[in-house]
């Protein structure tokens, strides 16, 4: 009886979604997901590596390598799930379309939480069909090193600032009460790690251990990525 109740409550908890190029995945991404999982009491976090990113330069590593690295990084954490729905697509893949396909899969009532760093949130107004993101999911923003969101939002795009002000919720519990529409800001221990920095260290033949899981560091080395 208790087991049935537990399964039912997990089925109703919000699902976290972390999209990224993961070129490569690192401890900043994993810590963000873990903080969101715990602070927001999520059922799971889905990692969705992107195929062709509409907003930025093409990734350095091939899709198959990025996928393998995410798979290695998630090993051993049953709450972290690899979702391949974007990576095999050849056309530009918009987050709003990914959320629509998740809605079809998970149903209209299931709370969805799109997780992102503060830097990503501050450029949200440049994303395709961005106003509709709020109809489809909550947005959970984790503050990144050197970029406290409360300060940065004051000089952000005015439409974005309006959405932020109107939707900001004081506590993560709100994420459980509706399928989407709120913005929640989380604090997390700051990890000053970026994929750009890791790629640069690889190119300079510097050691990248402890910035990302050992299995991913070994994969990068054995496939001579980012050199
Ligand atoms: P790059 O350096 O190539 O731009 P990145 O390290 O920022 O890559 P992405 O794959 O672009 O990684 O990021 C995916 C998501 O993870 C984004 O929402 C980003 O804000 C967030 N993120 C990346 N690094 C960190 C970090 N160190 N702490 C918190 N969030 C992070």
Tab-separated table of C-alpha atoms and ligand atoms in Angstrom:
chain	number	residue	atom	x	y	z
A	1	UNK	CA	0.000	0.000	0.000
A	2	UNK	CA	2.790	2.413	0.997
A	3	UNK	CA	4.781	1.487	-2.127
A	4	UNK	CA	1.736	2.198	-4.314
A	5	UNK	CA	1.227	5.582	-2.640
A	6	UNK	CA	4.938	6.405	-3.110
A	7	UNK	CA	4.815	5.512	-6.835
A	8	UNK	CA	1.676	7.611	-7.258
A	9	UNK	CA	3.184	10.644	-5.533
A	10	UNK	CA	6.387	10.406	-7.635
A	11	UNK	CA	4.195	10.227	-10.749
A	12	UNK	CA	2.619	13.563	-9.822
A	13	UNK	CA	5.762	15.427	-8.866
A	14	UNK	CA	7.196	17.963	-11.309
A	15	UNK	CA	9.636	16.796	-13.960
A	16	UNK	CA	12.804	18.878	-14.365
A	17	UNK	CA	14.185	19.501	-17.841
A	18	UNK	CA	17.774	20.540	-18.465
A	19	UNK	CA	18.631	21.261	-22.072
A	20	UNK	CA	22.109	22.192	-23.214
A	21	UNK	CA	24.779	21.510	-25.765
A	22	UNK	CA	26.722	19.581	-23.097
A	23	UNK	CA	29.916	20.115	-25.073
A	24	UNK	CA	31.009	18.581	-22.699
A	25	UNK	CA	28.696	17.965	-19.722
A	26	UNK	CA	30.387	19.038	-16.463
A	27	UNK	CA	29.849	19.311	-12.702
A	28	UNK	CA	28.165	22.730	-13.075
A	29	UNK	CA	25.325	21.044	-15.030
A	30	UNK	CA	25.132	18.080	-12.672
A	31	UNK	CA	25.133	20.215	-9.540
A	32	UNK	CA	22.440	22.482	-11.007
A	33	UNK	CA	20.267	19.401	-11.640
A	34	UNK	CA	20.909	17.956	-8.176
A	35	UNK	CA	20.078	21.251	-6.437
A	36	UNK	CA	16.869	21.594	-8.432
A	37	UNK	CA	15.921	17.961	-7.757
A	38	UNK	CA	16.259	18.460	-4.006
A	39	UNK	CA	15.161	22.062	-3.529
A	40	UNK	CA	12.087	21.663	-5.789
A	41	UNK	CA	11.296	18.041	-4.859
A	42	UNK	CA	11.235	16.911	-8.487
A	43	UNK	CA	10.405	13.385	-9.653
A	44	UNK	CA	13.449	13.357	-11.956
A	45	UNK	CA	15.601	15.588	-14.129
A	46	UNK	CA	15.689	14.892	-17.849
A	47	UNK	CA	18.904	15.887	-19.576
A	48	UNK	CA	18.141	16.815	-23.176
A	49	UNK	CA	21.281	17.347	-25.278
A	50	UNK	CA	20.560	19.606	-28.222
A	51	UNK	CA	21.053	18.738	-31.878
A	52	UNK	CA	21.471	21.875	-33.987
A	53	UNK	CA	21.298	24.818	-31.561
A	54	UNK	CA	19.362	27.753	-33.063
A	55	UNK	CA	20.987	30.315	-30.728
A	56	UNK	CA	24.674	29.639	-30.933
A	57	UNK	CA	27.583	28.225	-32.932
A	58	UNK	CA	27.588	24.524	-33.810
A	59	UNK	CA	28.952	22.346	-30.990
A	60	UNK	CA	32.620	21.268	-31.228
A	61	UNK	CA	32.051	17.567	-30.495
A	62	UNK	CA	29.835	15.388	-32.682
A	63	UNK	CA	26.330	14.641	-31.410
A	64	UNK	CA	27.251	10.993	-30.806
A	65	UNK	CA	30.153	12.004	-28.529
A	66	UNK	CA	28.059	14.536	-26.592
A	67	UNK	CA	25.377	11.889	-26.128
A	68	UNK	CA	27.892	9.296	-24.912
A	69	UNK	CA	29.393	11.791	-22.459
A	70	UNK	CA	25.967	12.655	-20.993
A	71	UNK	CA	25.190	8.941	-20.703
A	72	UNK	CA	28.456	8.365	-18.793
A	73	UNK	CA	27.867	11.373	-16.529
A	74	UNK	CA	24.372	10.244	-15.508
A	75	UNK	CA	25.378	6.700	-14.600
A	76	UNK	CA	24.571	5.805	-11.017
A	77	UNK	CA	21.904	8.456	-10.449
A	78	UNK	CA	18.431	6.981	-10.948
A	79	UNK	CA	16.858	10.456	-10.754
A	80	UNK	CA	18.800	11.688	-13.791
A	81	UNK	CA	17.397	10.561	-17.128
A	82	UNK	CA	18.883	10.954	-20.611
A	83	UNK	CA	16.299	12.120	-23.139
A	84	UNK	CA	17.367	11.811	-26.785
A	85	UNK	CA	14.433	13.613	-28.393
A	86	UNK	CA	16.482	16.579	-29.659
A	87	UNK	CA	19.898	15.240	-30.475
A	88	UNK	CA	19.048	13.153	-33.543
A	89	UNK	CA	17.196	15.991	-35.255
A	90	UNK	CA	18.984	17.717	-38.106
A	91	UNK	CA	16.755	20.802	-38.292
A	92	UNK	CA	17.030	23.584	-35.663
A	93	UNK	CA	15.302	22.433	-32.531
A	94	UNK	CA	13.422	24.964	-30.416
A	95	UNK	CA	12.818	24.501	-26.694
A	96	UNK	CA	9.167	25.442	-27.110
A	97	UNK	CA	8.688	22.466	-29.479
A	98	UNK	CA	10.524	20.144	-27.088
A	99	UNK	CA	8.206	21.236	-24.275
A	100	UNK	CA	5.167	20.630	-26.498
A	101	UNK	CA	6.320	17.085	-27.204
A	102	UNK	CA	6.943	16.514	-23.470
A	103	UNK	CA	3.424	17.772	-22.776
A	104	UNK	CA	2.004	15.210	-25.177
A	105	UNK	CA	4.014	12.491	-23.433
A	106	UNK	CA	3.421	13.542	-19.823
A	107	UNK	CA	-0.079	15.019	-20.048
A	108	UNK	CA	-1.522	18.506	-19.641
A	109	UNK	CA	-1.522	18.531	-15.821
A	110	UNK	CA	1.968	17.315	-14.970
A	111	UNK	CA	4.144	20.191	-13.717
A	112	UNK	CA	7.199	20.694	-15.923
A	113	UNK	CA	10.189	22.747	-14.759
A	114	UNK	CA	12.602	24.086	-17.322
A	115	UNK	CA	15.936	24.452	-15.512
A	116	UNK	CA	18.534	26.992	-16.567
A	117	UNK	CA	21.377	29.147	-15.348
A	118	UNK	CA	20.865	32.881	-14.833
A	119	UNK	CA	22.844	33.657	-17.995
A	120	UNK	CA	20.449	31.578	-20.082
A	121	UNK	CA	17.411	33.222	-18.434
A	122	UNK	CA	18.679	36.721	-19.225
A	123	UNK	CA	18.598	35.926	-22.953
A	124	UNK	CA	15.250	34.127	-22.849
A	125	UNK	CA	13.540	36.909	-24.815
A	126	UNK	CA	15.682	35.964	-27.847
A	127	UNK	CA	14.383	32.365	-27.875
A	128	UNK	CA	11.861	31.321	-30.504
A	129	UNK	CA	8.248	31.834	-29.323
A	130	UNK	CA	9.569	32.565	-25.805
A	131	UNK	CA	6.323	33.907	-24.337
A	132	UNK	CA	4.747	30.496	-24.877
A	133	UNK	CA	7.397	28.783	-22.755
A	134	UNK	CA	5.498	29.969	-19.661
A	135	UNK	CA	2.276	28.335	-20.866
A	136	UNK	CA	4.084	25.021	-21.124
A	137	UNK	CA	6.359	24.938	-18.077
A	138	UNK	CA	7.641	26.663	-14.981
A	139	UNK	CA	11.085	28.171	-15.247
A	140	UNK	CA	13.598	27.443	-12.506
A	141	UNK	CA	16.641	29.690	-12.632
A	142	UNK	CA	19.829	28.843	-10.811
A	143	UNK	CA	22.155	31.728	-10.152
A	144	UNK	CA	25.529	31.275	-11.826
A	145	UNK	CA	28.904	32.543	-10.618
A	146	UNK	CA	29.196	36.323	-10.760
A	147	UNK	CA	25.661	36.843	-12.040
A	148	UNK	CA	23.128	37.390	-9.214
A	149	UNK	CA	19.818	37.464	-11.065
A	150	UNK	CA	18.190	40.104	-8.848
A	151	UNK	CA	20.804	42.656	-9.976
A	152	UNK	CA	21.059	41.584	-13.584
A	153	UNK	CA	17.300	41.610	-14.222
A	154	UNK	CA	17.118	45.363	-13.554
A	155	UNK	CA	18.971	46.040	-16.818
A	156	UNK	CA	17.466	43.117	-18.773
A	157	UNK	CA	15.056	43.348	-21.709
A	158	UNK	CA	11.880	45.083	-20.492
A	159	UNK	CA	9.452	42.371	-21.720
A	160	UNK	CA	11.547	39.741	-19.946
A	161	UNK	CA	11.649	41.867	-16.797
A	162	UNK	CA	7.843	42.152	-16.863
A	163	UNK	CA	7.390	38.385	-17.195
A	164	UNK	CA	9.898	37.824	-14.381
A	165	UNK	CA	8.188	40.291	-12.040
A	166	UNK	CA	4.692	38.972	-12.779
A	167	UNK	CA	5.613	35.314	-12.418
A	168	UNK	CA	8.247	35.250	-9.667
A	169	UNK	CA	7.176	32.801	-6.941
A	170	UNK	CA	8.655	32.990	-3.443
A	171	UNK	CA	8.908	29.246	-2.737
A	172	UNK	CA	9.541	26.132	-4.851
A	173	UNK	CA	6.371	24.503	-3.459
A	174	UNK	CA	4.396	26.587	-5.986
A	175	UNK	CA	5.892	24.381	-8.724
A	176	UNK	CA	3.741	21.481	-7.485
A	177	UNK	CA	0.484	23.407	-7.673
A	178	UNK	CA	0.101	24.032	-11.416
A	179	UNK	CA	1.494	22.613	-14.689
A	180	UNK	CA	3.533	25.749	-15.495
A	181	UNK	CA	3.698	29.529	-15.467
A	182	UNK	CA	5.873	30.423	-12.450
A	183	UNK	CA	9.484	31.560	-12.218
A	184	UNK	CA	11.501	30.309	-9.247
A	185	UNK	CA	15.069	31.369	-8.474
A	186	UNK	CA	17.332	28.958	-6.602
A	187	UNK	CA	20.625	29.635	-4.898
A	188	UNK	CA	23.310	27.039	-5.204
A	189	UNK	CA	26.953	26.784	-4.223
A	190	UNK	CA	28.731	28.504	-7.032
A	191	UNK	CA	30.787	26.282	-9.328
A	192	UNK	CA	32.790	28.385	-11.697
A	193	UNK	CA	32.884	25.781	-14.454
A	194	UNK	CA	31.962	26.180	-18.104
A	195	UNK	CA	32.238	23.932	-21.136
A	196	UNK	CA	34.099	26.727	-22.940
A	197	UNK	CA	36.788	26.711	-20.263
A	198	UNK	CA	37.063	22.908	-20.355
A	199	UNK	CA	37.473	22.948	-24.154
A	200	UNK	CA	40.164	25.619	-23.839
A	201	UNK	CA	42.043	23.590	-21.242
A	202	UNK	CA	41.906	20.535	-23.544
A	203	UNK	CA	43.259	22.597	-26.441
A	204	UNK	CA	46.099	23.785	-24.185
A	205	UNK	CA	46.717	20.169	-23.059
A	206	UNK	CA	45.892	21.079	-19.448
A	207	UNK	CA	44.361	18.695	-16.937
A	208	UNK	CA	40.531	18.808	-16.713
A	209	UNK	CA	40.039	16.406	-13.790
A	210	UNK	CA	37.599	17.448	-11.035
A	211	UNK	CA	35.767	19.842	-13.376
A	212	UNK	CA	33.666	16.981	-14.702
A	213	UNK	CA	33.112	13.280	-13.909
A	214	UNK	CA	36.215	11.097	-14.355
A	215	UNK	CA	34.371	8.899	-16.862
A	216	UNK	CA	33.747	11.948	-19.067
A	217	UNK	CA	37.337	13.196	-18.702
A	218	UNK	CA	38.602	9.728	-19.720
A	219	UNK	CA	36.208	9.648	-22.686
A	220	UNK	CA	37.487	13.047	-23.875
A	221	UNK	CA	41.062	11.836	-23.589
A	222	UNK	CA	40.543	8.511	-25.310
A	223	UNK	CA	38.678	10.132	-28.240
A	224	UNK	CA	41.079	13.119	-28.353
A	225	UNK	CA	38.195	15.576	-28.271
A	226	UNK	CA	38.706	19.365	-28.121
A	227	UNK	CA	42.423	19.246	-28.954
B	1	LIG	P1	29.458	26.872	-23.011
B	1	LIG	O1	30.603	27.271	-22.119
B	1	LIG	O2	29.862	26.058	-24.218
B	1	LIG	O3	28.550	28.039	-23.354
B	1	LIG	P2	27.982	25.849	-20.720
B	1	LIG	O4	29.006	25.322	-19.790
B	1	LIG	O5	27.351	27.184	-20.415
B	1	LIG	O6	28.559	25.830	-22.205
B	1	LIG	P3	25.509	24.690	-21.729
B	1	LIG	O7	25.392	23.309	-22.259
B	1	LIG	O8	25.425	25.778	-22.713
B	1	LIG	O9	26.889	24.731	-20.876
B	1	LIG	O10	24.522	24.979	-20.534
B	1	LIG	C1	23.313	24.296	-20.287
B	1	LIG	C2	22.644	24.943	-19.071
B	1	LIG	O11	23.459	24.770	-17.915
B	1	LIG	C3	22.427	26.455	-19.223
B	1	LIG	O12	21.134	26.767	-18.703
B	1	LIG	C4	23.527	27.059	-18.380
B	1	LIG	O13	23.127	28.308	-17.842
B	1	LIG	C5	23.685	26.022	-17.272
B	1	LIG	N1	25.039	25.991	-16.698
B	1	LIG	C6	26.185	25.746	-17.337
B	1	LIG	N2	27.245	25.803	-16.499
B	1	LIG	C7	26.759	26.082	-15.264
B	1	LIG	C8	27.367	26.269	-13.943
B	1	LIG	N3	28.671	26.201	-13.739
B	1	LIG	N4	26.539	26.527	-12.914
B	1	LIG	C9	25.189	26.627	-13.110
B	1	LIG	N5	24.575	26.468	-14.310
B	1	LIG	C10	25.337	26.194	-15.378
